[in-house]
Amino acid sequence: MTALELPGSSEVPGWARYRQWFRSRWDQGGVAAWLLAAAHLLVGTLLFVVISAVPSSGLLSAVKVVLLGVVGIATVTPPAEPYTAWLAQVWAQSDRGKLYVVLGNAALVFFLLGIVIGSPFNAFVGGIEGLLYFAAAYAMITLALNLHWGYAGVFNIGVAGFMAVGVYTMAIVSSPVDPGSSGVPGLGLPLIVGIVAGTLMSTFVGLIAALPALRLRADYFAIVTVAFSEIIRYFLLSGEFQAVDLPVVGVIGTGGAVGKSMPANPLRLLFYENSSATAQPALLGELLFPLFQGLQLTIIPDGYAVNLGVATLPIEFTLNFSVQPSVISGFTEVAVLVVGVGAFFWLLRRVGNSPFGRVLKAIREDEVVAKSLGKDTNAFKLVSFALGCGLMGLGGILWFGQQGYVTPNTFRPIITFYIWVALIIGGAGSNVGSVLGGSLFVAALWEGPRYLKTTAESAVSFPSAPNNVIQALLPIFQGEVGPLLSFALSNIQAFRLIFIGALLIWLMQRRPEGLLGHRTEEAAAIPLTRPNGGETDE
Amino acid sequence: MSSDDATPATTGDGANELATDTDDPAPETAQLTGDRDVADSPLVVENLRKEFGGITAVDGASFQVERGTLTGLIGPNGAGKSTTFNCIAGTLDPTAGSVQFQGEDITGLSPDQVCNRGLVRTFQIARELSEMTVLENMMLAPKAQQGEQLRNAVLPGRRDAVIEQEEELLEAVWETLEFFEIDHLAQDNAGTLSGGQRKLLEMARALMTDPEMVLLDEPLAGVNPSLEEKLLERIHDLREQGQTFLLVEHDMDVIMEHCEHVIVMHQGQVLAQGPPEAVRGDERVVEAYLGGDI
């Protein structure tokens, strides 16, 4: 990681010398270093605030924007150098460090965005919750896909379908027999039965898909998997199976295009008396929720204004630390997903670090060789494919099962595509890379932009967004940036796809193996070194 | 080492004991004795025929390989050596004829089944698993690894046995790597090895399957002279320990110098077979090599 470069900074000798001095002073450590950094940031921020407060229009406002940019970069650059150096060190140190760097920086950006935009603390905590929830969800499915592509080299682009099988099976098995006015009845079995049934069902469906298809070449197999996933989605969409009256079990069904509500989440019962949306808090809820209510820290009371001479700057500095009950209980769902990631990681590392994983890697590298060394490659591919599909089903259950309601269109192929992006970012073949890729994808490309949109829109009222990009760009020449900003924010979902595309192109050119794909995670149950404690010569 | 349980070397008499085969399309080749013992001929190929569309690549080839020998299969380009080789190894399915190994008919078995019966092959262009380390390449090969069963690899109670077996295998692997003098490369990715080192790795890996017989497909192609020497030395060492080899080469000199039995193929048929000196003098062999077919 290199430090941010201020454009043209090398031609400004004073600035370069200041940066050098800042760095060397920082490296000496101590309280003075922190004071220096704080002073630097404070001066920069004040300058920024003052400039932004200057009323301007037309050409002057364009100058103001440029000036703000320069001040902003100058404020950030000197402290960013030691910070990035420190991050690089943490990154290099351990796998856990890598995850901390990704999630910690995302949280930091969320926090700073929240402060700059001035969103409530609750939104920030909610944003972190969403970040962790989706990071864990993506990490789980990416881990399962890594077994297929990273280990066995099986090109599965039907991930969404196998998740759908798991989620729907769980819902049908565990939905109440008498769902009330809305919804389709299920078998009413305990949730754990539903989860096991869903996992087994997606394993089975994976087996069914793979049995005939593994004889095909990799690219044709990929077509079969995506077709399979779409067949599953259309099957679920079909009205024929919306609610079927079966002889022994009674009425069950997929809910068709309307979708299907998930069985009550037992985690909610930890906090509430029942699972309805309007339920009263139960014991734990009553104890926990008030702790996070009404925590306010007023540093500068409302309505205080700083007169800067040129402008009056209203400063509101009330820190409201209240967190909504839904956000608090949401963290238990996050916890379940994190445990899920841990379990997946443990299992898949065990699978990978074994003779079984070794054969899978060999199949990925050269199936003919694996065959000529006596390995029944089809059997290995079949078992690993079914296992991966089962994990996708289980991951899907933990992910979507907690969201209350799914429709068949939740499982469009685009989800498969996102999982693939996460795998490519992290680097196929590395389990750590899969977790990292899932987290990074969610932080930078998924929850990050969404958080920006929701916080910005909740705090600042933008002019209504222009209808097209021309109308958004033209006002810039009159010094109006507002239309462009609101256009970008309201279309951030679409921009997200552009970011993903650009990132993929960049990654394919610069680092086709992803973040950790270059790494050798030895496929053996023991560390492969010279026996008898001898030193290996590298 | 993989030759632990190999049968005692029968090289002495095996070298002189040559194949007779009534179906041999070249019956007038050098033949010394008529009787043969199946136990001493692990590999028997009879009337092997392979057609690709209208082209007949192998046209009724019959020969056998004696236990503990280094047998060479030579012939000019397009003679059908590689096709024969692939039919034996299970990579190709012969159109007709049979391949018997240790008295069992292995015709048309898949490559993994052939390997599991003790007949392992190498490839003409070394096919190392390039993104895996040399050690991983080696550890892949041994047969009957408990950890290849998913439940043994994953379930806590069963994993101990897997780890124990892995430790044993690792020791055997190091010994083999030391034997081939590539142990200093053990932890490198196989893709970073030189061409000759890859050939060594491939042979070492094949031996880790603990084979009864090794099929070597042009092991010297693209190997520099000093490594070539080393490779041949290793082959001779292993043969002396009782290992059986069938070697496909198109370089006549290598075969003539190192093999005790030579099978010459031409246009899909066995043209001549016997000890090198007998084959070398065979007019038809000379013609095949020096005639219009080089």
XYZ file of C-alpha atoms in Angstrom, chain A residues 132-506:
375
model
C -21.377 -7.392 9.225
C -24.581 -9.221 8.291
C -23.925 -9.162 4.579
C -20.171 -9.603 4.928
C -20.805 -12.817 6.862
C -23.545 -13.960 4.487
C -21.385 -13.406 1.419
C -18.364 -14.947 3.117
C -20.310 -18.153 3.796
C -21.555 -18.638 0.256
C -18.193 -17.596 -1.191
C -16.502 -20.233 0.948
C -18.857 -22.850 -0.469
C -18.223 -21.658 -4.009
C -14.492 -21.755 -3.345
C -14.830 -25.485 -2.715
C -16.311 -25.837 -6.205
C -14.150 -23.476 -8.196
C -11.091 -22.874 -6.036
C -10.531 -26.503 -5.164
C -12.206 -28.846 -7.636
C -12.209 -26.374 -10.523
C -15.910 -27.022 -11.101
C -17.515 -24.006 -12.727
C -20.791 -23.551 -10.850
C -22.840 -20.543 -11.915
C -26.048 -21.827 -10.376
C -25.315 -20.773 -6.803
C -28.605 -18.899 -6.388
C -30.620 -21.977 -7.322
C -28.988 -24.178 -4.711
C -29.549 -21.511 -2.068
C -33.203 -21.291 -3.113
C -33.659 -25.037 -2.706
C -32.320 -24.866 0.848
C -34.343 -21.823 1.858
C -37.630 -23.038 0.368
C -37.264 -26.549 1.755
C -36.623 -25.136 5.206
C -39.621 -22.829 4.891
C -41.964 -25.585 3.718
C -40.862 -28.004 6.418
C -40.941 -25.543 9.302
C -43.771 -23.163 8.436
C -46.717 -23.534 10.774
C -49.550 -25.834 9.685
C -51.963 -23.015 10.342
C -50.365 -19.832 9.053
C -53.412 -17.641 9.583
C -54.793 -15.312 6.986
C -51.650 -14.880 4.972
C -49.199 -17.399 3.709
C -49.089 -21.020 2.699
C -49.202 -23.739 5.333
C -46.131 -25.891 5.896
C -45.414 -29.100 7.756
C -45.008 -27.336 11.074
C -41.924 -29.298 12.108
C -39.310 -27.731 14.405
C -36.953 -25.235 12.818
C -33.881 -27.408 13.259
C -35.573 -30.172 11.259
C -36.274 -27.639 8.549
C -32.672 -26.452 8.487
C -31.324 -29.999 8.255
C -33.911 -30.887 5.609
C -33.033 -27.787 3.589
C -29.322 -28.581 3.725
C -29.875 -32.201 2.738
C -32.242 -31.200 -0.039
C -29.769 -28.822 -1.648
C -27.076 -31.492 -1.303
C -29.383 -33.916 -3.064
C -30.311 -31.456 -5.799
C -26.612 -30.751 -6.311
C -26.051 -34.467 -6.725
C -28.890 -34.719 -9.229
C -27.499 -31.803 -11.213
C -23.960 -33.143 -11.162
C -24.574 -36.814 -11.924
C -25.238 -36.415 -15.635
C -23.484 -33.075 -16.016
C -20.034 -33.868 -14.639
C -19.323 -35.886 -17.738
C -19.460 -32.628 -19.659
C -16.561 -30.281 -20.181
C -16.207 -27.473 -17.667
C -17.861 -24.780 -19.779
C -20.841 -26.943 -20.685
C -21.194 -27.920 -17.067
C -21.415 -24.226 -16.200
C -24.313 -23.841 -18.621
C -26.067 -26.786 -17.003
C -25.716 -25.264 -13.532
C -27.097 -21.865 -14.509
C -29.938 -23.553 -16.377
C -30.633 -25.670 -13.311
C -30.762 -22.618 -11.104
C -33.226 -20.936 -13.456
C -35.359 -24.078 -13.654
C -35.564 -24.025 -9.863
C -36.570 -20.371 -9.859
C -39.269 -20.905 -12.483
C -40.498 -23.952 -10.628
C -40.884 -21.801 -7.505
C -42.537 -19.017 -9.501
C -45.057 -21.384 -11.017
C -48.603 -21.156 -9.692
C -48.983 -24.929 -9.983
C -47.095 -25.535 -6.766
C -48.274 -22.459 -4.906
C -50.340 -24.603 -2.562
C -50.727 -28.295 -3.219
C -52.986 -30.627 -1.298
C -50.974 -33.798 -0.798
C -52.577 -37.052 0.426
C -50.773 -37.605 3.703
C -49.087 -34.328 4.591
C -51.905 -31.946 3.766
C -51.572 -28.592 2.069
C -48.058 -27.344 1.492
C -46.598 -25.202 -1.237
C -44.036 -22.762 -2.501
C -46.246 -19.714 -2.378
C -45.612 -19.130 -6.079
C -44.745 -15.685 -7.330
C -46.158 -14.090 -4.171
C -43.313 -15.536 -2.163
C -43.158 -17.339 1.085
C -42.791 -16.098 4.602
C -40.082 -17.705 6.666
C -40.772 -19.488 9.937
C -40.516 -17.314 13.008
C -36.947 -16.474 13.887
C -36.229 -17.907 17.327
C -33.669 -15.161 17.882
C -36.516 -12.686 18.047
C -37.974 -14.655 20.927
C -34.831 -13.917 22.899
C -35.915 -10.301 23.046
C -39.654 -10.325 22.472
C -42.618 -12.172 23.914
C -43.709 -13.455 20.533
C -42.589 -13.196 16.968
C -45.135 -10.679 15.752
C -43.876 -7.298 14.664
C -45.701 -5.484 17.455
C -44.602 -7.785 20.262
C -43.632 -6.470 23.681
C -40.042 -6.951 24.802
C -39.396 -10.055 26.868
C -37.039 -10.167 29.842
C -33.773 -9.830 27.930
C -35.249 -7.120 25.754
C -36.506 -5.190 28.748
C -33.084 -5.375 30.311
C -31.074 -4.573 27.227
C -33.033 -2.064 25.187
C -33.142 0.769 27.759
C -29.372 0.605 28.138
C -29.029 1.997 24.662
C -31.829 4.523 24.881
C -31.519 8.221 25.435
C -27.791 8.260 25.872
C -27.051 11.822 24.914
C -23.901 13.791 25.171
C -24.369 17.470 24.491
C -21.073 19.184 23.948
C -22.322 22.284 22.232
C -25.990 22.933 22.822
C -28.466 23.285 19.994
C -28.537 26.489 18.112
C -25.049 27.664 18.906
C -23.580 29.526 15.983
C -20.034 30.467 15.208
C -19.623 33.832 13.613
C -16.725 33.559 11.242
C -16.950 37.132 10.079
C -17.761 36.139 6.551
C -20.436 33.644 7.500
C -22.378 32.344 10.415
C -21.939 28.643 10.927
C -24.618 26.911 12.947
C -23.029 24.119 14.916
C -25.076 21.468 16.534
C -23.071 19.135 18.629
C -25.346 16.773 20.389
C -24.137 13.207 20.325
C -27.142 10.973 20.549
C -26.059 7.449 21.345
C -29.539 5.931 21.216
C -29.844 2.645 19.378
C -33.179 1.242 18.278
C -34.263 -2.149 19.685
C -34.480 -3.621 16.167
C -30.807 -2.827 15.607
C -29.848 -4.418 18.922
C -31.729 -7.629 18.260
C -30.341 -7.572 14.725
C -26.878 -8.107 16.115
C -27.875 -11.570 17.308
C -28.687 -12.424 13.694
C -25.253 -11.145 12.786
C -23.811 -13.359 15.504
C -25.522 -16.418 14.012
C -24.050 -15.629 10.610
C -20.593 -15.058 12.050
C -20.785 -18.430 13.785
C -21.887 -19.823 10.425
C -18.803 -18.370 8.728
C -16.624 -19.850 11.454
C -18.194 -23.282 11.013
C -17.947 -23.158 7.223
C -14.349 -22.030 7.440
C -13.446 -24.763 9.901
C -15.118 -27.438 7.815
C -13.724 -26.301 4.486
C -10.225 -25.860 5.789
C -10.400 -29.398 7.080
C -11.670 -30.564 3.719
C -8.966 -28.620 1.915
C -6.128 -29.660 4.219
C -6.540 -33.335 3.612
C -5.843 -35.941 0.970
C -9.399 -35.320 -0.235
C -8.646 -31.648 -0.835
C -5.373 -32.622 -2.488
C -7.193 -34.707 -5.066
C -9.630 -31.834 -5.662
C -6.722 -29.470 -6.278
C -5.167 -32.000 -8.623
C -8.442 -32.233 -10.545
C -8.472 -28.450 -10.855
C -4.903 -28.470 -12.141
C -5.058 -31.416 -14.503
C -7.796 -34.004 -14.311
C -5.967 -36.377 -16.672
C -3.031 -36.555 -14.251
C -5.289 -37.202 -11.279
C -6.939 -40.008 -13.227
C -3.648 -41.499 -14.319
C -2.542 -41.584 -10.675
C -5.471 -43.792 -9.819
C -7.975 -41.234 -8.566
C -11.609 -41.753 -9.521
C -12.022 -38.099 -10.366
C -15.745 -38.254 -11.114
C -16.482 -39.554 -7.631
C -14.414 -36.773 -6.064
C -16.109 -34.132 -8.181
C -19.512 -35.511 -7.319
C -18.905 -35.571 -3.578
C -17.334 -32.118 -3.478
C -20.044 -30.648 -5.669
C -22.812 -32.065 -3.505
C -21.058 -30.879 -0.344
C -20.662 -27.367 -1.740
C -24.317 -27.274 -2.792
C -25.374 -28.419 0.675
C -23.348 -25.600 2.206
C -24.894 -23.138 -0.225
C -28.302 -24.337 0.922
C -27.375 -23.982 4.581
C -25.774 -20.598 3.983
C -28.889 -19.492 2.128
C -31.064 -20.587 5.049
C -28.995 -18.622 7.547
C -28.946 -15.613 5.247
C -32.443 -15.390 3.778
C -34.212 -17.404 6.440
C -33.661 -14.517 8.822
C -35.086 -11.948 6.477
C -38.690 -12.960 7.078
C -39.850 -13.251 3.501
C -38.487 -14.443 0.186
C -39.831 -14.577 -3.317
C -38.436 -16.726 -6.117
C -36.951 -13.604 -7.645
C -34.759 -13.165 -4.603
C -32.710 -15.929 -6.209
C -31.987 -14.384 -9.564
C -28.686 -15.296 -11.248
C -27.357 -11.851 -10.279
C -26.738 -13.188 -6.756
C -24.577 -15.913 -8.244
C -22.720 -13.207 -10.110
C -22.115 -11.216 -6.919
C -20.795 -14.296 -5.139
C -18.440 -14.838 -8.036
C -17.228 -11.249 -7.818
C -16.503 -11.793 -4.116
C -14.594 -14.982 -4.924
C -12.581 -13.291 -7.672
C -11.699 -10.376 -5.385
C -10.591 -12.697 -2.601
C -8.751 -15.083 -4.854
C -9.990 -18.538 -5.792
C -8.355 -21.414 -3.953
C -7.887 -19.635 -0.639
C -10.435 -20.039 2.151
C -9.130 -16.942 3.901
C -9.399 -15.124 0.596
C -13.048 -16.133 0.305
C -13.926 -14.598 3.665
C -11.903 -11.524 2.791
C -13.411 -11.256 -0.676
C -16.943 -11.534 0.712
C -16.221 -8.843 3.297
C -14.517 -6.513 0.852
C -17.245 -6.927 -1.726
C -19.910 -6.072 0.819
C -17.966 -3.202 2.395
C -16.845 -1.455 -0.752
C -19.406 -2.389 -3.362
C -22.568 -3.437 -1.578
C -23.327 -1.960 1.835
C -20.925 0.966 1.490
C -22.771 2.743 -1.328
C -26.117 1.868 0.202
C -25.068 3.339 3.552
C -23.847 6.481 1.808
C -27.210 6.840 0.130
C -29.364 6.273 3.198
C -27.329 8.445 5.548
C -26.961 11.244 3.017
C -30.641 11.232 2.179
C -31.694 11.082 5.798
C -29.545 14.031 6.810
C -29.524 16.378 3.848
C -32.443 17.259 1.636
C -31.220 17.209 -1.901
C -32.971 18.781 -4.839
C -35.038 16.216 -6.696
C -32.820 14.132 -8.904
C -32.583 14.996 -12.589
C -33.972 12.489 -15.039
C -30.816 11.829 -16.960
C -27.107 12.240 -16.776
C -27.017 15.237 -19.150
C -29.312 17.196 -16.894
C -27.137 16.178 -13.993
C -23.865 17.234 -15.627
C -24.876 20.509 -17.271
C -25.415 22.498 -14.041
C -21.791 21.893 -13.120
C -20.785 24.574 -15.599
C -22.918 26.984 -13.599
C -21.161 25.821 -10.486
C -24.092 23.747 -9.287
C -22.989 20.362 -7.985
C -26.261 19.561 -6.228
C -28.097 18.019 -9.190
C -25.174 15.712 -9.959
C -24.932 14.602 -6.340
C -28.611 13.835 -6.026
C -28.563 12.099 -9.396
C -25.636 9.946 -8.272
C -27.244 9.155 -4.939
C -30.624 8.215 -6.314
C -29.019 5.987 -8.916
C -26.445 4.486 -6.611
C -27.776 0.964 -7.160
C -26.954 1.273 -10.828
C -23.629 2.980 -10.167
C -22.742 0.053 -7.951
C -22.796 -2.212 -11.002
C -20.502 0.196 -12.846
C -18.092 0.127 -9.896
C -18.157 -3.662 -9.887
C -17.473 -3.800 -13.609
C -14.631 -1.304 -13.383
C -13.133 -3.119 -10.420
C -13.295 -6.456 -12.222
C -11.544 -5.049 -15.267
C -8.857 -3.499 -13.093
